[in-house]
Short mmCIF file of C-alpha atoms and ligand atoms in Angstrom, two decimals:
data_model
loop_
_atom_site.label_atom_id
_atom_site.label_comp_id
_atom_site.label_asym_id
_atom_site.label_seq_id
_atom_site.Cartn_x
_atom_site.Cartn_y
_atom_site.Cartn_z
CA UNK R 24 -14.97 -5.45 -19.90
CA UNK R 25 -12.24 -7.53 -18.21
CA UNK R 26 -9.09 -6.00 -16.75
CA UNK R 27 -6.00 -7.99 -15.74
CA UNK R 28 -4.29 -6.38 -12.74
CA UNK R 29 -0.60 -7.14 -12.27
CA UNK R 30 1.48 -6.47 -9.17
CA UNK R 31 5.03 -7.60 -9.89
CA UNK R 32 7.71 -8.08 -7.25
CA UNK R 33 11.32 -9.04 -7.85
CA UNK R 34 10.68 -12.78 -7.51
CA UNK R 35 6.89 -12.91 -7.31
CA UNK R 36 3.94 -11.71 -9.37
CA UNK R 37 0.35 -11.34 -8.19
CA UNK R 38 -2.57 -11.01 -10.58
CA UNK R 39 -6.34 -10.62 -10.61
CA UNK R 40 -8.74 -10.76 -13.53
CA UNK R 41 -11.66 -8.46 -12.76
CA UNK R 42 -14.98 -8.24 -14.62
CA UNK R 43 -15.76 -4.52 -14.56
CA UNK R 44 -19.54 -4.80 -15.01
CA UNK R 45 -19.84 -6.47 -11.59
CA UNK R 46 -16.38 -5.53 -10.22
CA UNK R 47 -16.01 -9.21 -9.30
CA UNK R 48 -12.66 -11.01 -9.26
CA UNK R 49 -13.05 -13.95 -11.63
CA UNK R 50 -9.56 -15.36 -11.14
CA UNK R 51 -6.53 -14.47 -9.08
CA UNK R 52 -3.22 -15.93 -8.12
CA UNK R 53 0.47 -15.60 -7.38
CA UNK R 54 3.63 -16.77 -9.15
CA UNK R 55 6.38 -17.40 -6.63
CA UNK R 56 10.12 -17.99 -6.92
CA UNK R 57 10.53 -16.39 -10.35
CA UNK R 58 14.16 -16.89 -11.38
CA UNK R 59 14.74 -19.17 -8.38
CA UNK R 60 14.55 -23.01 -8.35
CA UNK R 61 11.20 -24.32 -7.06
CA UNK R 62 8.94 -21.93 -8.96
CA UNK R 63 5.19 -22.36 -8.63
CA UNK R 64 1.88 -20.73 -9.49
CA UNK R 65 -1.16 -20.75 -7.21
CA UNK R 66 -4.30 -19.93 -9.20
CA UNK R 67 -7.79 -19.49 -7.75
CA UNK R 68 -10.79 -19.65 -10.07
CA UNK R 69 -14.15 -21.36 -10.42
CA UNK R 70 -14.25 -21.92 -6.64
CA UNK R 71 -11.07 -24.02 -6.72
CA UNK R 72 -7.36 -23.59 -6.08
CA UNK R 73 -4.91 -24.89 -8.67
CA UNK R 74 -1.18 -25.24 -7.98
CA UNK R 75 1.23 -25.51 -10.91
CA UNK R 76 4.81 -26.47 -10.05
CA UNK R 77 6.89 -24.99 -12.83
CA UNK R 78 10.24 -23.22 -13.06
CA UNK R 79 9.98 -19.63 -14.30
CA UNK R 80 13.30 -18.24 -15.45
CA UNK R 81 11.89 -14.73 -15.94
CA UNK R 82 8.82 -12.54 -15.50
CA UNK R 83 8.03 -13.28 -19.15
CA UNK R 84 7.78 -16.98 -18.27
CA UNK R 85 5.57 -16.09 -15.31
CA UNK R 86 3.16 -14.00 -17.40
CA UNK R 87 3.02 -16.73 -20.06
CA UNK R 88 2.12 -19.25 -17.36
CA UNK R 89 -0.59 -16.96 -15.94
CA UNK R 90 -2.16 -16.49 -19.37
CA UNK R 91 -2.06 -20.24 -20.04
CA UNK R 92 -3.86 -20.80 -16.74
CA UNK R 93 -6.50 -18.14 -17.52
CA UNK R 94 -7.48 -19.92 -20.75
CA UNK R 95 -6.93 -23.48 -19.44
CA UNK R 96 -9.82 -25.92 -19.95
CA UNK R 97 -10.25 -26.65 -16.24
CA UNK R 98 -8.63 -23.76 -14.38
CA UNK R 99 -9.43 -21.12 -16.98
CA UNK R 100 -12.12 -18.41 -16.91
CA UNK R 101 -11.84 -17.02 -20.45
CA UNK R 102 -11.78 -18.71 -23.84
CA UNK R 103 -8.96 -16.61 -25.28
CA UNK R 104 -6.69 -13.71 -24.45
CA UNK R 105 -8.89 -11.50 -26.62
CA UNK R 106 -11.31 -11.35 -23.69
CA UNK R 107 -8.77 -9.34 -21.67
CA UNK R 108 -9.49 -5.72 -22.58
CA UNK R 109 -6.50 -4.16 -20.87
CA UNK R 110 -3.82 -4.65 -18.23
CA UNK R 111 -3.34 -2.43 -15.17
CA UNK R 112 0.06 -2.44 -13.47
CA UNK R 113 0.76 -1.38 -9.91
CA UNK R 114 3.78 0.92 -9.66
CA UNK R 115 5.06 2.04 -6.26
CA UNK R 116 6.82 5.31 -7.05
CA UNK R 117 6.41 7.89 -9.80
CA UNK R 118 8.51 10.76 -8.50
CA UNK R 119 7.21 13.97 -10.07
CA UNK R 120 7.27 12.34 -13.51
CA UNK R 121 3.70 11.00 -13.36
CA UNK R 122 0.87 12.34 -11.22
CA UNK R 123 -1.91 10.19 -12.63
CA UNK R 124 -2.65 6.83 -14.24
CA UNK R 125 -0.78 6.67 -17.53
CA UNK R 126 -1.04 4.57 -20.69
CA UNK R 127 2.14 2.62 -21.48
CA UNK R 128 4.20 3.48 -24.56
CA UNK R 129 7.94 3.53 -25.34
CA UNK R 130 8.35 7.08 -24.10
CA UNK R 131 6.63 6.29 -20.79
CA UNK R 132 8.85 3.23 -20.31
CA UNK R 133 11.93 5.36 -20.93
CA UNK R 134 10.82 7.68 -18.12
CA UNK R 135 10.08 4.63 -15.93
CA UNK R 136 13.69 3.50 -16.39
CA UNK R 137 14.91 6.98 -15.45
CA UNK R 138 12.91 7.07 -12.20
CA UNK R 139 13.62 3.43 -11.21
CA UNK R 140 16.18 4.59 -8.63
CA UNK R 141 13.42 6.35 -6.65
CA UNK R 142 12.11 2.99 -5.39
CA UNK R 143 14.99 0.56 -5.90
CA UNK R 144 13.22 -2.23 -4.02
CA UNK R 145 9.98 -1.98 -6.01
CA UNK R 146 10.09 -0.10 -9.32
CA UNK R 147 12.65 -2.30 -11.13
CA UNK R 148 10.39 -5.31 -10.43
CA UNK R 149 7.33 -3.46 -11.78
CA UNK R 150 9.32 -2.65 -14.93
CA UNK R 151 10.14 -6.37 -15.34
CA UNK R 152 6.41 -7.15 -15.07
CA UNK R 153 5.38 -4.44 -17.55
CA UNK R 154 8.04 -5.42 -20.09
CA UNK R 155 7.06 -9.09 -19.75
CA UNK R 156 3.41 -8.23 -20.49
CA UNK R 157 4.39 -6.06 -23.46
CA UNK R 158 6.42 -8.96 -24.80
CA UNK R 159 3.70 -11.58 -24.36
CA UNK R 160 0.70 -9.33 -25.19
CA UNK R 161 2.14 -6.61 -27.47
CA UNK R 162 -1.28 -5.55 -28.75
CA UNK R 163 -2.89 -4.98 -25.32
CA UNK R 164 -3.45 -1.54 -23.87
CA UNK R 165 -1.70 -1.19 -20.51
CA UNK R 166 -1.99 1.37 -17.76
CA UNK R 167 0.41 2.26 -14.96
CA UNK R 168 -1.32 3.04 -11.68
CA UNK R 169 1.01 4.74 -9.22
CA UNK R 170 0.86 4.40 -5.43
CA UNK R 171 2.08 7.98 -5.22
CA UNK R 172 -0.64 9.57 -7.42
CA UNK R 173 -3.15 10.10 -4.64
CA UNK R 174 -0.54 12.09 -2.73
CA UNK R 175 0.19 14.39 -5.69
CA UNK R 176 -2.32 16.91 -4.27
CA UNK R 177 -0.22 17.61 -1.15
CA UNK R 178 0.72 21.30 -0.93
CA UNK R 179 4.42 22.19 -1.28
CA UNK R 180 4.76 23.22 2.36
CA UNK R 181 3.68 19.69 3.35
CA UNK R 182 5.74 17.68 0.86
CA UNK R 183 8.99 19.63 1.01
CA UNK R 184 11.89 18.80 3.29
CA UNK R 185 13.62 21.89 4.64
CA UNK R 186 16.74 21.35 2.55
CA UNK R 187 18.32 23.76 0.07
CA UNK R 188 15.45 24.53 -2.32
CA UNK R 189 17.79 24.31 -5.31
CA UNK R 190 18.64 20.73 -4.30
CA UNK R 191 14.93 19.89 -4.21
CA UNK R 192 14.54 21.35 -7.70
CA UNK R 193 17.60 19.56 -9.04
CA UNK R 194 17.21 16.13 -7.41
CA UNK R 195 13.46 16.07 -6.65
CA UNK R 196 14.12 15.05 -3.07
CA UNK R 197 10.79 15.51 -1.26
CA UNK R 198 7.96 13.55 0.32
CA UNK R 199 6.03 11.36 -2.14
CA UNK R 200 4.13 9.03 0.20
CA UNK R 201 2.99 5.48 -0.57
CA UNK R 202 -0.09 3.20 -0.35
CA UNK R 203 -1.97 5.98 -2.20
CA UNK R 204 -4.19 3.51 -4.03
CA UNK R 205 -5.38 2.10 -0.71
CA UNK R 206 -5.85 5.52 0.95
CA UNK R 207 -7.84 6.67 -2.08
CA UNK R 208 -10.04 3.57 -2.07
CA UNK R 209 -10.92 3.64 1.63
CA UNK R 210 -11.49 7.42 1.66
CA UNK R 211 -13.94 6.97 -1.23
CA UNK R 212 -15.64 4.02 0.46
CA UNK R 213 -15.96 6.00 3.71
CA UNK R 214 -17.79 8.80 1.89
CA UNK R 215 -20.06 6.29 0.16
CA UNK R 216 -20.79 4.50 3.46
CA UNK R 217 -21.55 7.78 5.25
CA UNK R 218 -23.78 8.93 2.39
CA UNK R 219 -21.71 12.09 1.88
CA UNK R 220 -19.80 13.60 -1.02
CA UNK R 221 -15.99 13.27 -0.62
CA UNK R 222 -15.81 17.09 -0.84
CA UNK R 223 -17.79 17.36 2.40
CA UNK R 224 -15.46 15.25 4.54
CA UNK R 225 -12.24 15.52 6.52
CA UNK R 226 -10.84 11.99 6.88
CA UNK R 227 -7.73 10.40 8.38
CA UNK R 228 -6.96 7.08 6.71
CA UNK R 229 -4.73 4.60 8.57
CA UNK R 230 -3.30 1.88 6.29
CA UNK R 231 -1.73 -0.43 8.87
CA UNK R 232 -0.03 -3.53 7.47
CA UNK R 233 3.54 -4.76 7.21
CA UNK R 234 4.17 -1.30 5.88
CA UNK R 235 2.00 1.37 7.50
CA UNK R 236 1.08 4.90 6.50
CA UNK R 237 -1.42 7.48 7.65
CA UNK R 238 -2.93 10.18 5.42
CA UNK R 239 -4.96 13.33 5.93
CA UNK R 240 -7.68 13.65 3.28
CA UNK R 241 -9.55 16.95 2.96
CA UNK R 242 -12.51 17.04 0.60
CA UNK R 243 -11.33 13.88 -1.17
CA UNK R 244 -7.79 15.20 -1.67
CA UNK R 245 -4.69 14.08 0.20
CA UNK R 246 -3.08 17.01 2.03
CA UNK R 247 -0.41 15.10 3.97
CA UNK R 248 0.87 11.59 4.54
CA UNK R 249 3.31 9.91 6.92
CA UNK R 250 5.62 8.16 4.45
CA UNK R 251 8.26 10.24 2.76
CA UNK R 252 10.77 10.17 -0.08
CA UNK R 253 10.59 6.40 0.42
CA UNK R 254 8.32 4.10 2.49
CA UNK R 255 10.91 4.15 5.30
CA UNK R 256 9.44 7.28 6.94
CA UNK R 257 6.49 7.73 9.27
CA UNK R 258 5.31 5.33 11.96
CA UNK R 259 7.55 2.39 12.96
CA UNK R 260 6.56 -0.71 10.95
CA UNK R 261 7.07 -4.48 10.84
CA UNK R 262 10.76 -4.19 10.01
CA UNK R 263 11.20 -0.47 9.19
CA UNK R 264 12.26 2.11 11.73
CA UNK R 265 9.92 4.87 10.59
CA UNK R 266 10.95 8.46 11.45
CA UNK R 267 14.45 8.75 12.89
CA UNK R 268 16.97 11.57 13.31
CA UNK R 269 19.37 11.18 10.35
CA UNK R 270 22.30 12.09 12.59
CA UNK R 271 21.54 8.90 14.55
CA UNK R 272 21.89 6.89 11.32
CA UNK R 273 25.32 8.32 10.61
CA UNK R 274 26.33 7.58 14.23
CA UNK R 275 24.99 3.99 14.02
CA UNK R 276 26.69 3.34 10.69
CA UNK R 277 30.05 4.43 12.11
CA UNK R 278 29.60 2.37 15.30
CA UNK R 279 28.46 -0.75 13.44
CA UNK R 280 30.93 -0.38 10.57
CA UNK R 281 28.13 -0.11 7.99
CA UNK R 282 28.11 1.87 4.78
CA UNK R 283 25.14 4.19 4.27
CA UNK R 284 23.70 1.61 1.88
CA UNK R 285 24.00 -1.13 4.52
CA UNK R 286 22.54 1.26 7.07
CA UNK R 287 19.45 1.70 4.90
CA UNK R 288 19.02 -2.07 4.52
CA UNK R 289 19.31 -2.31 8.33
CA UNK R 290 16.67 0.42 8.83
CA UNK R 291 14.34 -1.22 6.29
CA UNK R 292 14.74 -4.86 7.31
CA UNK R 293 16.04 -5.19 10.88
CA UNK R 294 14.29 -2.42 12.79
CA UNK R 295 10.70 -1.48 13.62
CA UNK R 296 8.65 -4.05 15.54
CA UNK R 297 11.18 -6.78 14.78
CA UNK R 298 14.11 -4.78 16.10
CA UNK R 299 12.40 -3.51 19.25
CA UNK R 300 10.68 -6.77 20.19
CA UNK R 301 13.35 -9.25 19.10
CA UNK R 302 10.33 -11.53 18.59
CA UNK R 303 8.77 -10.90 15.18
CA UNK R 304 7.60 -8.29 12.71
CA UNK R 305 4.15 -9.87 12.66
CA UNK R 306 1.50 -8.25 14.86
CA UNK R 307 -0.15 -11.57 15.65
CA UNK R 308 3.14 -12.88 17.07
CA UNK R 309 3.73 -9.60 18.91
CA UNK R 310 0.27 -9.69 20.48
CA UNK R 311 0.75 -13.30 21.61
CA UNK R 312 4.18 -12.49 23.06
CA UNK R 313 2.85 -9.40 24.84
CA UNK R 314 -0.01 -11.41 26.32
CA UNK R 315 2.53 -13.96 27.54
CA UNK R 316 4.33 -11.16 29.42
CA UNK R 317 7.11 -10.26 26.95
CA UNK R 318 8.18 -6.69 27.83
CA UNK R 319 9.85 -5.87 24.50
CA UNK R 320 6.85 -7.08 22.46
CA UNK R 321 4.60 -4.87 24.59
CA UNK R 322 7.02 -1.97 24.12
CA UNK R 323 7.07 -2.41 20.33
CA UNK R 324 3.26 -2.38 20.18
CA UNK R 325 3.12 0.69 22.45
CA UNK R 326 5.66 2.52 20.26
CA UNK R 327 3.59 1.70 17.17
CA UNK R 328 0.24 2.85 18.57
CA UNK R 329 1.77 5.94 20.21
CA UNK R 330 3.33 6.99 16.93
CA UNK R 331 0.06 6.39 15.03
CA UNK R 332 -1.84 8.40 17.65
CA UNK R 333 0.58 11.31 17.25
CA UNK R 334 0.03 11.29 13.46
CA UNK R 335 -3.75 11.16 13.93
CA UNK R 336 -3.56 14.11 16.33
CA UNK R 337 -1.33 16.17 14.09
CA UNK R 338 -3.55 15.50 11.06
CA UNK R 339 -6.65 16.60 13.00
CA UNK R 340 -4.85 19.91 13.44
CA UNK R 341 -3.69 20.00 9.80
CA UNK R 342 -7.26 19.31 8.62
CA UNK R 343 -8.75 21.82 11.04
CA UNK R 344 -11.35 19.28 12.16
CA UNK R 345 -12.29 15.67 11.57
CA UNK R 346 -15.32 13.71 10.42
CA UNK R 347 -13.94 10.21 10.15
CA UNK R 348 -10.99 7.93 10.95
CA UNK R 349 -10.56 4.86 8.75
CA UNK R 350 -8.60 1.72 9.64
CA UNK R 351 -7.54 -0.64 6.86
CA UNK R 352 -4.99 -3.33 5.77
CA UNK R 353 -3.87 -6.44 7.69
CA UNK R 354 -3.55 -4.82 11.11
CA UNK R 355 -6.17 -2.10 10.70
CA UNK R 356 -8.81 -4.59 9.56
CA UNK R 357 -8.06 -7.37 12.03
CA UNK R 358 -6.72 -6.04 15.31
CA UNK R 359 -9.19 -4.38 17.72
CA UNK R 360 -6.63 -3.71 20.47
CA UNK R 361 -4.45 -1.71 18.06
CA UNK R 362 -7.46 0.34 16.85
CA UNK R 363 -8.44 1.00 20.45
CA UNK R 364 -4.92 2.06 21.45
CA UNK R 365 -4.76 4.53 18.54
CA UNK R 366 -8.28 5.99 18.53
CA UNK R 367 -9.08 5.50 22.22
CA UNK R 368 -8.62 8.34 24.70
CA UNK R 369 -9.53 10.94 22.08
CA UNK R 370 -12.95 11.72 23.57
CA UNK R 371 -11.90 15.37 24.03
CA UNK R 372 -11.60 15.51 20.23
CA UNK R 373 -15.00 13.95 19.57
CA UNK R 374 -13.77 10.39 19.00
CA UNK R 375 -15.51 7.73 21.11
CA UNK R 376 -14.86 4.04 20.40
CA UNK R 377 -17.55 1.46 21.23
CA UNK R 378 -15.63 -1.55 22.59
CA UNK R 379 -18.25 -4.04 21.54
CA UNK R 380 -18.44 -2.70 17.98
CA UNK R 381 -14.64 -2.56 17.87
CA UNK R 382 -14.54 -6.33 18.44
CA UNK R 383 -16.16 -6.86 15.03
CA UNK R 384 -14.95 -9.74 12.84
CA UNK R 385 -13.31 -8.97 9.52
CA UNK R 386 -16.11 -10.22 7.25
CA UNK R 387 -15.22 -8.16 4.19
CA UNK R 388 -17.78 -5.46 4.97
CA UNK R 389 -17.49 -1.97 6.48
CA UNK R 390 -17.93 -1.59 10.25
CA UNK R 391 -18.49 1.65 12.17
CA UNK R 392 -16.82 1.09 15.54
CA UNK R 393 -17.62 4.52 16.99
CA UNK R 394 -20.19 4.90 19.78
CA UNK R 395 -23.51 6.45 18.77
CA UNK R 396 -22.48 9.53 20.78
CA UNK R 397 -19.19 9.92 18.86
CA UNK R 398 -19.03 13.08 16.73
CA UNK R 399 -16.30 11.49 14.59
CA UNK R 400 -17.13 8.19 12.80
CA UNK R 401 -14.49 5.47 13.06
CA UNK R 402 -14.68 2.97 10.20
CA UNK R 403 -12.97 -0.36 9.52
CA UNK R 404 -12.85 -0.75 5.75
CA UNK R 405 -11.27 -3.70 3.89
CA UNK R 406 -8.91 -2.22 1.33
CA UNK R 407 -8.99 -3.23 -2.33
CA UNK R 408 -6.04 -1.83 -4.22
CA UNK R 409 -6.56 -4.16 -7.20
CA UNK R 410 -10.07 -2.83 -7.76
CA UNK R 411 -8.78 0.76 -7.85
CA UNK R 412 -6.11 -0.28 -10.39
CA UNK R 413 -8.78 -1.99 -12.51
CA UNK R 414 -11.15 1.01 -12.26
CA UNK R 415 -8.42 3.49 -13.19
CA UNK R 416 -7.31 1.32 -16.12
CA UNK R 417 -10.89 0.99 -17.37
CA UNK R 418 -11.47 4.74 -16.97
CA UNK R 419 -8.35 5.52 -18.99
CA UNK R 420 -9.56 3.35 -21.86
P1 LIG L 515 1.37 -6.12 3.57
O1 LIG L 515 0.29 -6.18 2.52
O2 LIG L 515 1.96 -4.76 3.78
O3 LIG L 515 2.40 -7.21 3.46
P2 LIG L 515 -0.80 -6.76 5.39
O4 LIG L 515 -1.70 -5.64 5.10
O5 LIG L 515 -1.15 -8.11 4.91
O6 LIG L 515 0.69 -6.41 4.98
O7 LIG L 515 -0.61 -6.82 7.00
C1 LIG L 515 0.15 -7.77 7.63
C2 LIG L 515 0.03 -7.56 9.14
O8 LIG L 515 -1.35 -7.70 9.52
C3 LIG L 515 0.84 -8.54 9.96
O9 LIG L 515 1.54 -7.87 10.99
C4 LIG L 515 -0.24 -9.41 10.57
O10 LIG L 515 0.12 -9.88 11.83
C5 LIG L 515 -1.42 -8.48 10.70
N1 LIG L 515 -2.67 -9.24 10.88
C6 LIG L 515 -3.36 -9.31 12.02
N2 LIG L 515 -4.42 -10.12 11.90
C7 LIG L 515 -4.41 -10.61 10.67
C8 LIG L 515 -5.25 -11.50 9.95
N3 LIG L 515 -6.32 -12.06 10.50
N4 LIG L 515 -4.91 -11.77 8.69
C9 LIG L 515 -3.81 -11.21 8.11
N5 LIG L 515 -2.98 -10.34 8.76
C10 LIG L 515 -3.27 -10.04 10.01
#
């Protein structure tokens, strides 16, 4: 069975074709600059990289180009589209409308349109990608895999904001979380690596990338997570502020002459590591600047790791114990000094990092960076959201 995984952005579209028998990626690539002059497709297959310079006026053009590449004589990996058994789409937010992977039909797409406002930066783009696939491959079965599904098991006292309960009921304003596909994958991999059943473990998963979120996973189920109604909440991120007193936002908007809408763009794009450091949102740049003596870069990194540590500590309490901490995504997989700053100094809680093990290279495998004496295991696990999407799509079929 072969599953095509699609992750559509507003002007880009990433894809992977995965053979489910071996769970190997047989082709993958990215369409960039959809609807913008200078469009191109980078396609990796058969051990080679192919670049196609071609304008794509719409997501439909992009999908058509991807399919042409997949069956191409040289760059292709299948003889016809019939070899694709189904398509799995990544969707960022589901609200309360969907709590699990769902097969696409007209009714589902109607609901998708209704909930698009929940993730205005992401969901409308996913809808473009899904509609494009339905247009180009009308006969294919398609599944929607939601980033929020894994968080659907949070108890009400964890996901509710203390607002008027009637307003929650009416407007569905509450915590939904994000990155659920990644948290689910690494929590499952941790259990497999430790030779335990997910039900036996209390795990804190730290997905640290451009966007970062931390989840508490009890017996395989998410019980709390740091992101909120949108991915703006939680720890400070590359360009997002993370948690902030809303009264400060109102104050800032008035002072800077911004509307609330502009204020939210500011908090999403101009704050976080970029805003504090004035250097960059990228942790490699921040680390280099800090090492060169830049105070604000050092401050930004300290604020990030301090905030992550506070979440880890609070989730240990929420879980009532801890067996394992997992680090994943761009920063979590590649940056020993960040892992050390977050999980170091927690010896009183049974967490002991081994500095030598922590300096492991990201080689695509799982590393346990805890000392032998550590009661809590600390794992670095490369995430694989596309594989989860493919697995869920295959399971639904
Ligand atoms: P996202 O998928 O949310 O865009 P990533 O998970 O790719 O983000 O994480 C990007 C972050 O990871 C950047 O801040 C980057 O500096 C950091 N990072 C550190 N080392 C590496 C590395 N070797 N490769 C990629 N990203 C890295």
